[in-house]
Short mmCIF file of C-alpha atoms in Angstrom, two decimals:
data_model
loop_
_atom_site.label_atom_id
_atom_site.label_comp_id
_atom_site.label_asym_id
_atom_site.label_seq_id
_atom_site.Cartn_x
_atom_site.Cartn_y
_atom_site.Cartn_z
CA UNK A 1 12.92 5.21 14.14
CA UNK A 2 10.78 7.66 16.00
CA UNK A 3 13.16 10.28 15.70
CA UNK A 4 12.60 10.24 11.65
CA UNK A 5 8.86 11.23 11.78
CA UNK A 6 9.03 14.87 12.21
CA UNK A 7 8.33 16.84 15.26
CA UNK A 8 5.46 19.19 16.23
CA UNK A 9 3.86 19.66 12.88
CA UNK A 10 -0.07 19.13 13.47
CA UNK A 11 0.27 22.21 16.33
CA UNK A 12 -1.71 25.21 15.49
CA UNK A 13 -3.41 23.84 12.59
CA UNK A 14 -6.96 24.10 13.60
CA UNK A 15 -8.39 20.90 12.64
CA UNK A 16 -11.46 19.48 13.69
CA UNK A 17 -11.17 15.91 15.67
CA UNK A 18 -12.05 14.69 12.47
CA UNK A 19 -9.26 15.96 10.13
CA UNK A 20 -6.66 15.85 13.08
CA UNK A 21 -6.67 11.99 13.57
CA UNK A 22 -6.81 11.32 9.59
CA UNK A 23 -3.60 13.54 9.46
CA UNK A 24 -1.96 11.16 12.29
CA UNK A 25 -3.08 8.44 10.60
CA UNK A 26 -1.67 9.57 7.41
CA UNK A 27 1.51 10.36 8.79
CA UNK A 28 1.96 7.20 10.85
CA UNK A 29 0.82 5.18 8.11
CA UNK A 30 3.59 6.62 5.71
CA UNK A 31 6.45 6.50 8.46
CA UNK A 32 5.61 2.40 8.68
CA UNK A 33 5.13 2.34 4.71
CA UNK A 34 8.36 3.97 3.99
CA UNK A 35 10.57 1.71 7.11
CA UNK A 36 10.66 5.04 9.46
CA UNK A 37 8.93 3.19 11.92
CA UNK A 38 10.47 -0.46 11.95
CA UNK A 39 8.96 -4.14 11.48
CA UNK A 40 8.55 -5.59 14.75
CA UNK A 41 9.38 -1.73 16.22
CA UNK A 42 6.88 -1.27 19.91
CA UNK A 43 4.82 1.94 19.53
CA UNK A 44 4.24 3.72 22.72
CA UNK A 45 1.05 6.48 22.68
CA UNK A 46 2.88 9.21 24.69
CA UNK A 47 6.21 9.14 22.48
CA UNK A 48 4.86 9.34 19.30
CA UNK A 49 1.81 12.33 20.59
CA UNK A 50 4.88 13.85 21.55
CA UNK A 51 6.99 13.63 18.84
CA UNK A 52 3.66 14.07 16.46
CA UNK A 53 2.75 17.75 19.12
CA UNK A 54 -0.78 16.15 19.50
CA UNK A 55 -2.70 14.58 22.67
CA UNK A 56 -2.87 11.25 22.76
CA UNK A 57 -6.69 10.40 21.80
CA UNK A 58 -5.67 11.09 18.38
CA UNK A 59 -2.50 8.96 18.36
CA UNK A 60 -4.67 5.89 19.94
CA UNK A 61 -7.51 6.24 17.39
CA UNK A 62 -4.50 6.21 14.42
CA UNK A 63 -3.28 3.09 15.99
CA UNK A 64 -6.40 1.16 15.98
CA UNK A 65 -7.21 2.22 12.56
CA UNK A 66 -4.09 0.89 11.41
CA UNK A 67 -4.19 -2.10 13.22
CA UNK A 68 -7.45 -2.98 11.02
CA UNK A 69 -5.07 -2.51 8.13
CA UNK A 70 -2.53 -5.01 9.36
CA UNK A 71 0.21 -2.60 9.75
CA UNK A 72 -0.44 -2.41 13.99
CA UNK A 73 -0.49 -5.39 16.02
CA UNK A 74 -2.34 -4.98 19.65
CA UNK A 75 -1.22 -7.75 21.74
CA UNK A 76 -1.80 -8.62 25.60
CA UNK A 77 -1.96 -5.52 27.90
CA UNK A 78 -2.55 -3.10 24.84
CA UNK A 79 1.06 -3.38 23.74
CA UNK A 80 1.44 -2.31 20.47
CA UNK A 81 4.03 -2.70 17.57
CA UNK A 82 4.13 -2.43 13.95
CA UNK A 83 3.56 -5.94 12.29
CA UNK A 84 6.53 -7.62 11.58
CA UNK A 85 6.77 -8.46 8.01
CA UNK A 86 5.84 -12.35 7.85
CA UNK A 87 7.01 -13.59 3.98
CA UNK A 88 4.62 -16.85 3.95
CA UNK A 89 1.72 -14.47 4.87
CA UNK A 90 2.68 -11.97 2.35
CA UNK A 91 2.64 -14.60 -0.11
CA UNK A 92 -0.72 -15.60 1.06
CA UNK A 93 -1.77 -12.42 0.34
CA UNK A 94 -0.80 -11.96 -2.97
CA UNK A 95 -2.57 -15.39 -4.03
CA UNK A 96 -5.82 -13.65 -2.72
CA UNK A 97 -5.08 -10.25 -3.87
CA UNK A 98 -4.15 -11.59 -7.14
CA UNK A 99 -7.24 -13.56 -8.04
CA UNK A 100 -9.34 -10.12 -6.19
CA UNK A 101 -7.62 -7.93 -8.65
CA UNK A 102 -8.37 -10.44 -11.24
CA UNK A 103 -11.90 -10.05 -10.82
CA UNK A 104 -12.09 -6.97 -10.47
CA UNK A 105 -10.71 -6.38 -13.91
CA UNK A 106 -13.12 -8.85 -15.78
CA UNK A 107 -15.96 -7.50 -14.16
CA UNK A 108 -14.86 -3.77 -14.31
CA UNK A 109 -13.29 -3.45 -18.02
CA UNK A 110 -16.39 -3.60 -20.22
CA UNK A 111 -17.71 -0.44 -17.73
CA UNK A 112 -15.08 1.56 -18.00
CA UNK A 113 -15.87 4.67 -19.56
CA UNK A 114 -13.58 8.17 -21.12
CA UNK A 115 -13.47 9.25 -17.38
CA UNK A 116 -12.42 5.88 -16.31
CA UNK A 117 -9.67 6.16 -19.13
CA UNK A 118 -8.52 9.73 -18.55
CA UNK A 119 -8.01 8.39 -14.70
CA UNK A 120 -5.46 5.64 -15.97
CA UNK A 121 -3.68 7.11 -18.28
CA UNK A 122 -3.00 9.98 -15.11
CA UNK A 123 -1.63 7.25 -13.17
CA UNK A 124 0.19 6.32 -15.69
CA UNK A 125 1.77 10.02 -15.92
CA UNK A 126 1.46 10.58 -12.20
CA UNK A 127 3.86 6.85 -12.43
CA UNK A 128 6.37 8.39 -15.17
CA UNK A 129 7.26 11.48 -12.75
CA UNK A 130 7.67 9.32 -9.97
CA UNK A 131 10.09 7.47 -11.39
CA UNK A 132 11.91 10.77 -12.76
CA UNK A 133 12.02 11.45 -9.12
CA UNK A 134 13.41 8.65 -7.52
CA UNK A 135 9.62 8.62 -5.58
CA UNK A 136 9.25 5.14 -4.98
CA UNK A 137 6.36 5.32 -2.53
CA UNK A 138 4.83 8.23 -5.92
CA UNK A 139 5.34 5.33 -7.98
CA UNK A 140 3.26 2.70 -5.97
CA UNK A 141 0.47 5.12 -5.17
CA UNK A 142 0.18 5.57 -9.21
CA UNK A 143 -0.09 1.84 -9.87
CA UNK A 144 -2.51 0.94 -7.23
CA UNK A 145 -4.57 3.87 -8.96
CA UNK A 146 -4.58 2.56 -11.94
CA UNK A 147 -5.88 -1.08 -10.79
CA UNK A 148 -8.33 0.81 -8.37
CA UNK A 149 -10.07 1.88 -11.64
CA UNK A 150 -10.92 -1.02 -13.10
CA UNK A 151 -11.91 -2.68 -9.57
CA UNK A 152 -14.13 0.20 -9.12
CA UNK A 153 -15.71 0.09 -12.11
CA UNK A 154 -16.77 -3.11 -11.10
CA UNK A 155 -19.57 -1.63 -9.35
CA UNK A 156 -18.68 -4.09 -6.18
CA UNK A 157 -18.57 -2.45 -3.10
CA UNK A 158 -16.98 -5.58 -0.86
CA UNK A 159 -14.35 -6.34 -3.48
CA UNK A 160 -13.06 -3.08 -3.63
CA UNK A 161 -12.82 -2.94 0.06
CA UNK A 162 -11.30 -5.56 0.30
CA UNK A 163 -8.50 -4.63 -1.72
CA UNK A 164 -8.25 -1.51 -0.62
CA UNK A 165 -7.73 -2.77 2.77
CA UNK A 166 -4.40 -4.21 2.52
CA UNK A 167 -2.89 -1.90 -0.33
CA UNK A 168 -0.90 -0.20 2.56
CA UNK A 169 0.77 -3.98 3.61
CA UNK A 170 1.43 -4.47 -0.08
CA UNK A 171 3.34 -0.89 -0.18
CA UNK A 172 5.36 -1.46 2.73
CA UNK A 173 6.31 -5.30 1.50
CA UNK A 174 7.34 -3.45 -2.36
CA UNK A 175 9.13 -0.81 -0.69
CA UNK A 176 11.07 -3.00 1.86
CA UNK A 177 11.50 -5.92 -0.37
CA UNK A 178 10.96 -5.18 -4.27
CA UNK A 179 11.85 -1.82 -4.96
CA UNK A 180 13.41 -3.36 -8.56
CA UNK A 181 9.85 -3.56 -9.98
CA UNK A 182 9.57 0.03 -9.37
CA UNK A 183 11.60 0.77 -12.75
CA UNK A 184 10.78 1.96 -16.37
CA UNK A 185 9.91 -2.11 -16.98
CA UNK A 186 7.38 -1.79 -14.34
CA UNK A 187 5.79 1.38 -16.24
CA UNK A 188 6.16 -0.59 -19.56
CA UNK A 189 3.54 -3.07 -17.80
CA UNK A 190 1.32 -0.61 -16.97
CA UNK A 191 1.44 1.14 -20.36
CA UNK A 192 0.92 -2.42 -21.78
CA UNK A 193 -1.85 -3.15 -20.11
CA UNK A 194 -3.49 0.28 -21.15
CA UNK A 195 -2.79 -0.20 -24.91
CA UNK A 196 -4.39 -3.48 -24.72
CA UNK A 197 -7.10 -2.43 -22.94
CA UNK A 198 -8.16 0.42 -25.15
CA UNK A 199 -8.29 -1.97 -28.13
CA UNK A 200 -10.24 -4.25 -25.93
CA UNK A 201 -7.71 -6.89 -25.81
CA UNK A 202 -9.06 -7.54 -22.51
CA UNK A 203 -7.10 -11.51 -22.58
CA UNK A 204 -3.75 -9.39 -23.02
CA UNK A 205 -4.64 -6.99 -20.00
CA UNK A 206 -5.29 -10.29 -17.45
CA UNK A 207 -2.14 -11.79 -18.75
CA UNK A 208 -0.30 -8.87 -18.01
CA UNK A 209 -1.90 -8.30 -14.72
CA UNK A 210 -1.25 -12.22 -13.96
CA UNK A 211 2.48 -11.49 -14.45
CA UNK A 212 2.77 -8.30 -12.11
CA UNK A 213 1.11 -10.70 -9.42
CA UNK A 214 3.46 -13.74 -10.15
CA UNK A 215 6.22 -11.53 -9.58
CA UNK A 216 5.05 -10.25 -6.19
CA UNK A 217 4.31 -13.52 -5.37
CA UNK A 218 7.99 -14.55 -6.04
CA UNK A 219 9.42 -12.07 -4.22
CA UNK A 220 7.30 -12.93 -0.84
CA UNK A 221 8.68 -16.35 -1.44
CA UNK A 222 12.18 -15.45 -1.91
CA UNK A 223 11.88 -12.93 0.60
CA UNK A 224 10.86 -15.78 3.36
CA UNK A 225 13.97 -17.83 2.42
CA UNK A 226 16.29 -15.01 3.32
CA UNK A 227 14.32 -13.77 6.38
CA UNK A 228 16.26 -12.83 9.74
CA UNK A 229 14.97 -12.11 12.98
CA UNK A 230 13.29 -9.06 13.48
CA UNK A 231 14.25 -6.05 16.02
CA UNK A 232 12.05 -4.90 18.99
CA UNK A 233 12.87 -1.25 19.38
CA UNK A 234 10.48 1.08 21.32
CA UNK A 235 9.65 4.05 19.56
#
């Protein structure tokens, strides 16, 4: 709901262009990440610059940006909504993301180093006080941290873009539809798969890894067999 964004607080800030539209994006992107702005829901520029207190050129530029993350949809005559959530896709996407990840992690544990270390075992923390705080979308930001730095260890530029570009459908699919594996067995994983790792059990890190991504994979399938019709509200 539009009403649920905020109002007015990018006025008098004194961004550049720059800094302006990756605030609107940032704020758009959490309102559709965290169900503020509804599955299926049709975005309309003026509303939201208005609601936002910003012109429309920035709230157009957001738009398009998301819409190359697969949270926008641009259909005929520039209509726009945010994607409905499509369970068969989402399951297609975890297959790929899965074996990504995957891949990531062979190629990316022998490089990394204490800094590389130090950065998971703060996502790790940063997931502990998340949970303390009932932060769900806290809690997914720290785990995709802590697989970003084995993927970027990798040293592959394309791989990590590539999962980088869909961690905000992932977030919105979690938060929507498997909020129960953001819980203390969840951080468990994690902390599993970071003991393992630092005594090079690297076999016991993919197996771990393989189970996180069988379980989001399960709940995009049960998700689709419960499915109902999505709204069309115009924010």
């Amino acid at each position: 709901m539009l009403d649920q964004i905020g109002d007015g607080e990018f006025a008098g800030w004194g961004a550049s262009p720059l800094t302006l539209r990756q605030a609107v994006i940032e704020r758009l992107r959490d309102a559709i990440i965290l169900g503020m702005l509804k599955p299926g829901e049709l975005l309309r520029d003026t509303a939201l610059a208005n609601r936002l207190g910003v012109s429309a050129t920035p709230i157009r530029e957001a738009l398009g940006d998301l819409a190359a993350e697969g949270l926008i949809e641009i259909e005929a005559r520039r209509l726009k909504r945010v994607t409905p959530i499509d369970s068969k896709a989402m399951a297609d996407l975890f297959l790929v993301q899965g074996e990504l990840w995957r891949l990531g992690y062979v190629w990316g544990m022998p490089k990394v180093g204490r800094a590389g270390q130090s950065e998971l075992e703060a996502a790790i923390s940063h997931y502990r006080v998340a949970l303390s705080k009932d932060d769900a979308l806290g809690a997914i930001r720290a785990g995709h941290a802590f697989h970003t730095v084995f993927i970027t260890a990798s040293g592959n530029g394309e791989l990590l873009r590539s999962t980088l570009d869909r961690r905000s459908l992932i977030a919105r699919f979690i938060l929507l539809h498997g909020r129960e594996t953001l819980s203390e067995n969840g951080l468990q994983l994690h902390e599993a798969m970071l003991g393992a790792f630092r005594e090079g059990a690297y076999p016991e890190v993919l197996s771990h890894l393989d189970r996180l991504t069988r379980r989001l994979f399960q709940l995009a399938t049960a998700a689709g067999s419960t499915a109902k019709p999505q709204s069309k509200k115009v924010a």
